[in-house]
Amino acid sequence: MSAELDALTVVNQLRDLAADPLNRRAIVEDQGCLPGLILFFDHPNPQVVYSALLAVRYLAECRANREKMKGELGMMLSLQNVMQKSTSPGETKLLASEIYEILQSAGKEEAEQAEAAAASCRRKAQFFLGSNNKRAKTVVLHIDGLDDSTRRSLCEEALLKIRGVISFTFQMAVKRCVVRIRSDLKAEALGTAINSTKVMKAQQVVKTENGGELMVPFQEDSAVLVEENTDIPDYLPEDESPSQEQDKAVTRVGSITDGMGWLSTAANFLTRSFYW
């Protein structure tokens, strides 16, 4: 890895590591990474802020992390600042609001309390994004051609350009992507964006009445207007590190051993960078 790391490179690597469930506990337990991600919430580059929020959203998916994350110095206050900042893009505010409510409900045992927190999150999202956003929804995509990290980056870039995409999680082993979007965004827009890569083709995964799954292809001749997200700049291309192909069906974002080395390097960088 180059010694001349910048904030965007570090936060993007942490985001990719956090996308792997096997890395999430280690990232939160590390003494430097979580405080560093919180610091990124106030970074002048909106792209860095959004990527840091996405990393924290991944980390919050692990229930065992939530109490520690909630108690981390500056976490809740920094999330509130992002939500209230007038210059924050709408999707950034919504993502910060969603994380805030997840952490706020940490430790509550009753399902009713968690549902109330989620409802509060949706109300905040509506306030921040306007009356057109009644609530966020989740779309599951099966993506033919999602075979490696290069294709994953292409898919990532395509989704980040769509206004209304809040967050997404890749499940490389089964070639799927779980996308959180605003309710006023049509799922067809996701399919159009991914299909435009010319090397991948998306289908929507829907539940049947008997609990099974059904693959629904997007109509190729459907003209869906995709509104590009101009608030958040496109991610800069990242250098892909060479990796040997293993005889396994599972492709993961990063291994734990690789992740630990990266966490150590990133933590050192963050410690040296507490100046902006």
mmCIF file with all atom_site columns, N, CA and C in Angstrom, residues 123-161:
data_model
loop_
_atom_site.group_PDB
_atom_site.id
_atom_site.type_symbol
_atom_site.label_atom_id
_atom_site.label_alt_id
_atom_site.label_comp_id
_atom_site.label_asym_id
_atom_site.label_entity_id
_atom_site.label_seq_id
_atom_site.pdbx_PDB_ins_code
_atom_site.Cartn_x
_atom_site.Cartn_y
_atom_site.Cartn_z
_atom_site.occupancy
_atom_site.B_iso_or_equiv
_atom_site.pdbx_formal_charge
_atom_site.auth_seq_id
_atom_site.auth_comp_id
_atom_site.auth_asym_id
_atom_site.auth_atom_id
_atom_site.pdbx_PDB_model_num
ATOM 1   N N  . ARG A 1 123 ? -39.932 9.270   9.756   1.00 0.00 ? 123 ARG A N  1
ATOM 2   C CA . ARG A 1 123 ? -40.489 10.614  9.852   1.00 0.00 ? 123 ARG A CA 1
ATOM 3   C C  . ARG A 1 123 ? -39.407 11.664  9.641   1.00 0.00 ? 123 ARG A C  1
ATOM 4   N N  . LYS A 1 124 ? -38.224 11.413  10.223  1.00 0.00 ? 124 LYS A N  1
ATOM 5   C CA . LYS A 1 124 ? -37.119 12.347  10.045  1.00 0.00 ? 124 LYS A CA 1
ATOM 6   C C  . LYS A 1 124 ? -36.696 12.394  8.582   1.00 0.00 ? 124 LYS A C  1
ATOM 7   N N  . ALA A 1 125 ? -36.657 11.225  7.958   1.00 0.00 ? 125 ALA A N  1
ATOM 8   C CA . ALA A 1 125 ? -36.259 11.179  6.553   1.00 0.00 ? 125 ALA A CA 1
ATOM 9   C C  . ALA A 1 125 ? -37.232 11.979  5.704   1.00 0.00 ? 125 ALA A C  1
ATOM 10  N N  . GLN A 1 126 ? -38.526 11.881  6.027   1.00 0.00 ? 126 GLN A N  1
ATOM 11  C CA . GLN A 1 126 ? -39.519 12.631  5.270   1.00 0.00 ? 126 GLN A CA 1
ATOM 12  C C  . GLN A 1 126 ? -39.317 14.124  5.470   1.00 0.00 ? 126 GLN A C  1
ATOM 13  N N  . PHE A 1 127 ? -38.989 14.520  6.696   1.00 0.00 ? 127 PHE A N  1
ATOM 14  C CA . PHE A 1 127 ? -38.761 15.928  6.975   1.00 0.00 ? 127 PHE A CA 1
ATOM 15  C C  . PHE A 1 127 ? -37.567 16.460  6.190   1.00 0.00 ? 127 PHE A C  1
ATOM 16  N N  . PHE A 1 128 ? -36.480 15.685  6.174   1.00 0.00 ? 128 PHE A N  1
ATOM 17  C CA . PHE A 1 128 ? -35.268 16.142  5.520   1.00 0.00 ? 128 PHE A CA 1
ATOM 18  C C  . PHE A 1 128 ? -35.392 16.143  4.001   1.00 0.00 ? 128 PHE A C  1
ATOM 19  N N  . LEU A 1 129 ? -36.048 15.128  3.450   1.00 0.00 ? 129 LEU A N  1
ATOM 20  C CA . LEU A 1 129 ? -36.037 14.966  1.997   1.00 0.00 ? 129 LEU A CA 1
ATOM 21  C C  . LEU A 1 129 ? -37.287 15.507  1.316   1.00 0.00 ? 129 LEU A C  1
ATOM 22  N N  . GLY A 1 130 ? -38.308 15.887  2.103   1.00 0.00 ? 130 GLY A N  1
ATOM 23  C CA . GLY A 1 130 ? -39.485 16.468  1.494   1.00 0.00 ? 130 GLY A CA 1
ATOM 24  C C  . GLY A 1 130 ? -40.663 15.518  1.494   1.00 0.00 ? 130 GLY A C  1
ATOM 25  N N  . SER A 1 131 ? -41.805 16.025  1.075   1.00 0.00 ? 131 SER A N  1
ATOM 26  C CA . SER A 1 131 ? -43.041 15.265  1.174   1.00 0.00 ? 131 SER A CA 1
ATOM 27  C C  . SER A 1 131 ? -43.091 14.094  0.221   1.00 0.00 ? 131 SER A C  1
ATOM 28  N N  . ASN A 1 132 ? -42.253 14.076  -0.816  1.00 0.00 ? 132 ASN A N  1
ATOM 29  C CA . ASN A 1 132 ? -42.266 12.962  -1.753  1.00 0.00 ? 132 ASN A CA 1
ATOM 30  C C  . ASN A 1 132 ? -41.702 11.690  -1.145  1.00 0.00 ? 132 ASN A C  1
ATOM 31  N N  . ASN A 1 133 ? -40.911 11.813  -0.061  1.00 0.00 ? 133 ASN A N  1
ATOM 32  C CA . ASN A 1 133 ? -40.306 10.643  0.552   1.00 0.00 ? 133 ASN A CA 1
ATOM 33  C C  . ASN A 1 133 ? -41.133 10.193  1.741   1.00 0.00 ? 133 ASN A C  1
ATOM 34  N N  . LYS A 1 134 ? -42.003 9.231   1.547   1.00 0.00 ? 134 LYS A N  1
ATOM 35  C CA . LYS A 1 134 ? -42.863 8.754   2.627   1.00 0.00 ? 134 LYS A CA 1
ATOM 36  C C  . LYS A 1 134 ? -42.143 7.729   3.482   1.00 0.00 ? 134 LYS A C  1
ATOM 37  N N  . ARG A 1 135 ? -41.340 6.907   2.912   1.00 0.00 ? 135 ARG A N  1
ATOM 38  C CA . ARG A 1 135 ? -40.532 5.962   3.664   1.00 0.00 ? 135 ARG A CA 1
ATOM 39  C C  . ARG A 1 135 ? -39.542 5.291   2.714   1.00 0.00 ? 135 ARG A C  1
ATOM 40  N N  . ALA A 1 136 ? -38.503 4.761   3.318   1.00 0.00 ? 136 ALA A N  1
ATOM 41  C CA . ALA A 1 136 ? -37.517 4.040   2.509   1.00 0.00 ? 136 ALA A CA 1
ATOM 42  C C  . ALA A 1 136 ? -37.987 2.612   2.292   1.00 0.00 ? 136 ALA A C  1
ATOM 43  N N  . LYS A 1 137 ? -37.502 1.992   1.237   1.00 0.00 ? 137 LYS A N  1
ATOM 44  C CA . LYS A 1 137 ? -37.850 0.599   0.976   1.00 0.00 ? 137 LYS A CA 1
ATOM 45  C C  . LYS A 1 137 ? -36.594 -0.149  0.561   1.00 0.00 ? 137 LYS A C  1
ATOM 46  N N  . THR A 1 138 ? -36.677 -1.464  0.636   1.00 0.00 ? 138 THR A N  1
ATOM 47  C CA . THR A 1 138 ? -35.546 -2.325  0.319   1.00 0.00 ? 138 THR A CA 1
ATOM 48  C C  . THR A 1 138 ? -35.841 -3.121  -0.942  1.00 0.00 ? 138 THR A C  1
ATOM 49  N N  . VAL A 1 139 ? -34.867 -3.144  -1.846  1.00 0.00 ? 139 VAL A N  1
ATOM 50  C CA . VAL A 1 139 ? -34.978 -3.918  -3.080  1.00 0.00 ? 139 VAL A CA 1
ATOM 51  C C  . VAL A 1 139 ? -33.808 -4.899  -3.132  1.00 0.00 ? 139 VAL A C  1
ATOM 52  N N  . VAL A 1 140 ? -34.128 -6.160  -3.386  1.00 0.00 ? 140 VAL A N  1
ATOM 53  C CA . VAL A 1 140 ? -33.092 -7.188  -3.504  1.00 0.00 ? 140 VAL A CA 1
ATOM 54  C C  . VAL A 1 140 ? -32.883 -7.496  -4.984  1.00 0.00 ? 140 VAL A C  1
ATOM 55  N N  . LEU A 1 141 ? -31.638 -7.391  -5.426  1.00 0.00 ? 141 LEU A N  1
ATOM 56  C CA . LEU A 1 141 ? -31.301 -7.638  -6.824  1.00 0.00 ? 141 LEU A CA 1
ATOM 57  C C  . LEU A 1 141 ? -30.417 -8.869  -6.945  1.00 0.00 ? 141 LEU A C  1
ATOM 58  N N  . HIS A 1 142 ? -30.712 -9.699  -7.934  1.00 0.00 ? 142 HIS A N  1
ATOM 59  C CA . HIS A 1 142 ? -29.787 -10.767 -8.339  1.00 0.00 ? 142 HIS A CA 1
ATOM 60  C C  . HIS A 1 142 ? -29.088 -10.269 -9.598  1.00 0.00 ? 142 HIS A C  1
ATOM 61  N N  . ILE A 1 143 ? -27.759 -10.251 -9.582  1.00 0.00 ? 143 ILE A N  1
ATOM 62  C CA . ILE A 1 143 ? -27.002 -9.623  -10.664 1.00 0.00 ? 143 ILE A CA 1
ATOM 63  C C  . ILE A 1 143 ? -26.123 -10.661 -11.356 1.00 0.00 ? 143 ILE A C  1
ATOM 64  N N  . ASP A 1 144 ? -26.522 -11.065 -12.537 1.00 0.00 ? 144 ASP A N  1
ATOM 65  C CA . ASP A 1 144 ? -25.690 -11.954 -13.342 1.00 0.00 ? 144 ASP A CA 1
ATOM 66  C C  . ASP A 1 144 ? -24.453 -11.190 -13.808 1.00 0.00 ? 144 ASP A C  1
ATOM 67  N N  . GLY A 1 145 ? -23.290 -11.783 -13.607 1.00 0.00 ? 145 GLY A N  1
ATOM 68  C CA . GLY A 1 145 ? -22.042 -11.121 -13.979 1.00 0.00 ? 145 GLY A CA 1
ATOM 69  C C  . GLY A 1 145 ? -21.327 -10.476 -12.811 1.00 0.00 ? 145 GLY A C  1
ATOM 70  N N  . LEU A 1 146 ? -21.938 -10.516 -11.615 1.00 0.00 ? 146 LEU A N  1
ATOM 71  C CA . LEU A 1 146 ? -21.299 -9.957  -10.418 1.00 0.00 ? 146 LEU A CA 1
ATOM 72  C C  . LEU A 1 146 ? -20.322 -10.998 -9.880  1.00 0.00 ? 146 LEU A C  1
ATOM 73  N N  . ASP A 1 147 ? -19.168 -11.096 -10.543 1.00 0.00 ? 147 ASP A N  1
ATOM 74  C CA . ASP A 1 147 ? -18.254 -12.209 -10.297 1.00 0.00 ? 147 ASP A CA 1
ATOM 75  C C  . ASP A 1 147 ? -17.012 -11.839 -9.486  1.00 0.00 ? 147 ASP A C  1
ATOM 76  N N  . ASP A 1 148 ? -16.608 -10.560 -9.503  1.00 0.00 ? 148 ASP A N  1
ATOM 77  C CA . ASP A 1 148 ? -15.356 -10.214 -8.833  1.00 0.00 ? 148 ASP A CA 1
ATOM 78  C C  . ASP A 1 148 ? -15.399 -8.766  -8.363  1.00 0.00 ? 148 ASP A C  1
ATOM 79  N N  . SER A 1 149 ? -14.302 -8.307  -7.775  1.00 0.00 ? 149 SER A N  1
ATOM 80  C CA . SER A 1 149 ? -14.257 -6.968  -7.199  1.00 0.00 ? 149 SER A CA 1
ATOM 81  C C  . SER A 1 149 ? -14.351 -5.882  -8.266  1.00 0.00 ? 149 SER A C  1
ATOM 82  N N  . THR A 1 150 ? -13.882 -6.174  -9.470  1.00 0.00 ? 150 THR A N  1
ATOM 83  C CA . THR A 1 150 ? -13.971 -5.188  -10.544 1.00 0.00 ? 150 THR A CA 1
ATOM 84  C C  . THR A 1 150 ? -15.425 -4.946  -10.934 1.00 0.00 ? 150 THR A C  1
ATOM 85  N N  . ARG A 1 151 ? -16.172 -6.036  -11.100 1.00 0.00 ? 151 ARG A N  1
ATOM 86  C CA . ARG A 1 151 ? -17.595 -5.910  -11.424 1.00 0.00 ? 151 ARG A CA 1
ATOM 87  C C  . ARG A 1 151 ? -18.349 -5.252  -10.258 1.00 0.00 ? 151 ARG A C  1
ATOM 88  N N  . ARG A 1 152 ? -17.948 -5.581  -9.039  1.00 0.00 ? 152 ARG A N  1
ATOM 89  C CA . ARG A 1 152 ? -18.583 -4.989  -7.861  1.00 0.00 ? 152 ARG A CA 1
ATOM 90  C C  . ARG A 1 152 ? -18.393 -3.474  -7.870  1.00 0.00 ? 152 ARG A C  1
ATOM 91  N N  . SER A 1 153 ? -17.205 -3.013  -8.237  1.00 0.00 ? 153 SER A N  1
ATOM 92  C CA . SER A 1 153 ? -16.940 -1.576  -8.305  1.00 0.00 ? 153 SER A CA 1
ATOM 93  C C  . SER A 1 153 ? -17.782 -0.912  -9.387  1.00 0.00 ? 153 SER A C  1
ATOM 94  N N  . LEU A 1 154 ? -17.938 -1.591  -10.537 1.00 0.00 ? 154 LEU A N  1
ATOM 95  C CA . LEU A 1 154 ? -18.790 -1.057  -11.595 1.00 0.00 ? 154 LEU A CA 1
ATOM 96  C C  . LEU A 1 154 ? -20.226 -0.899  -11.122 1.00 0.00 ? 154 LEU A C  1
ATOM 97  N N  . CYS A 1 155 ? -20.699 -1.925  -10.430 1.00 0.00 ? 155 CYS A N  1
ATOM 98  C CA . CYS A 1 155 ? -22.065 -1.900  -9.910  1.00 0.00 ? 155 CYS A CA 1
ATOM 99  C C  . CYS A 1 155 ? -22.221 -0.783  -8.877  1.00 0.00 ? 155 CYS A C  1
ATOM 100 N N  . GLU A 1 156 ? -21.230 -0.645  -8.025  1.00 0.00 ? 156 GLU A N  1
ATOM 101 C CA . GLU A 1 156 ? -21.220 0.393   -6.996  1.00 0.00 ? 156 GLU A CA 1
ATOM 102 C C  . GLU A 1 156 ? -21.330 1.777   -7.625  1.00 0.00 ? 156 GLU A C  1
ATOM 103 N N  . GLU A 1 157 ? -20.499 2.016   -8.642  1.00 0.00 ? 157 GLU A N  1
ATOM 104 C CA . GLU A 1 157 ? -20.506 3.311   -9.313  1.00 0.00 ? 157 GLU A CA 1
ATOM 105 C C  . GLU A 1 157 ? -21.856 3.598   -9.957  1.00 0.00 ? 157 GLU A C  1
ATOM 106 N N  . ALA A 1 158 ? -22.459 2.573   -10.554 1.00 0.00 ? 158 ALA A N  1
ATOM 107 C CA . ALA A 1 158 ? -23.756 2.757   -11.207 1.00 0.00 ? 158 ALA A CA 1
ATOM 108 C C  . ALA A 1 158 ? -24.834 3.119   -10.188 1.00 0.00 ? 158 ALA A C  1
ATOM 109 N N  . LEU A 1 159 ? -24.820 2.459   -9.030  1.00 0.00 ? 159 LEU A N  1
ATOM 110 C CA . LEU A 1 159 ? -25.840 2.716   -8.013  1.00 0.00 ? 159 LEU A CA 1
ATOM 111 C C  . LEU A 1 159 ? -25.651 4.081   -7.361  1.00 0.00 ? 159 LEU A C  1
ATOM 112 N N  . LEU A 1 160 ? -24.404 4.479   -7.147  1.00 0.00 ? 160 LEU A N  1
ATOM 113 C CA . LEU A 1 160 ? -24.136 5.756   -6.482  1.00 0.00 ? 160 LEU A CA 1
ATOM 114 C C  . LEU A 1 160 ? -24.562 6.950   -7.329  1.00 0.00 ? 160 LEU A C  1
ATOM 115 N N  . LYS A 1 161 ? -24.716 6.739   -8.627  1.00 0.00 ? 161 LYS A N  1
ATOM 116 C CA . LYS A 1 161 ? -25.120 7.831   -9.504  1.00 0.00 ? 161 LYS A CA 1
ATOM 117 C C  . LYS A 1 161 ? -26.625 8.074   -9.465  1.00 0.00 ? 161 LYS A C  1
#
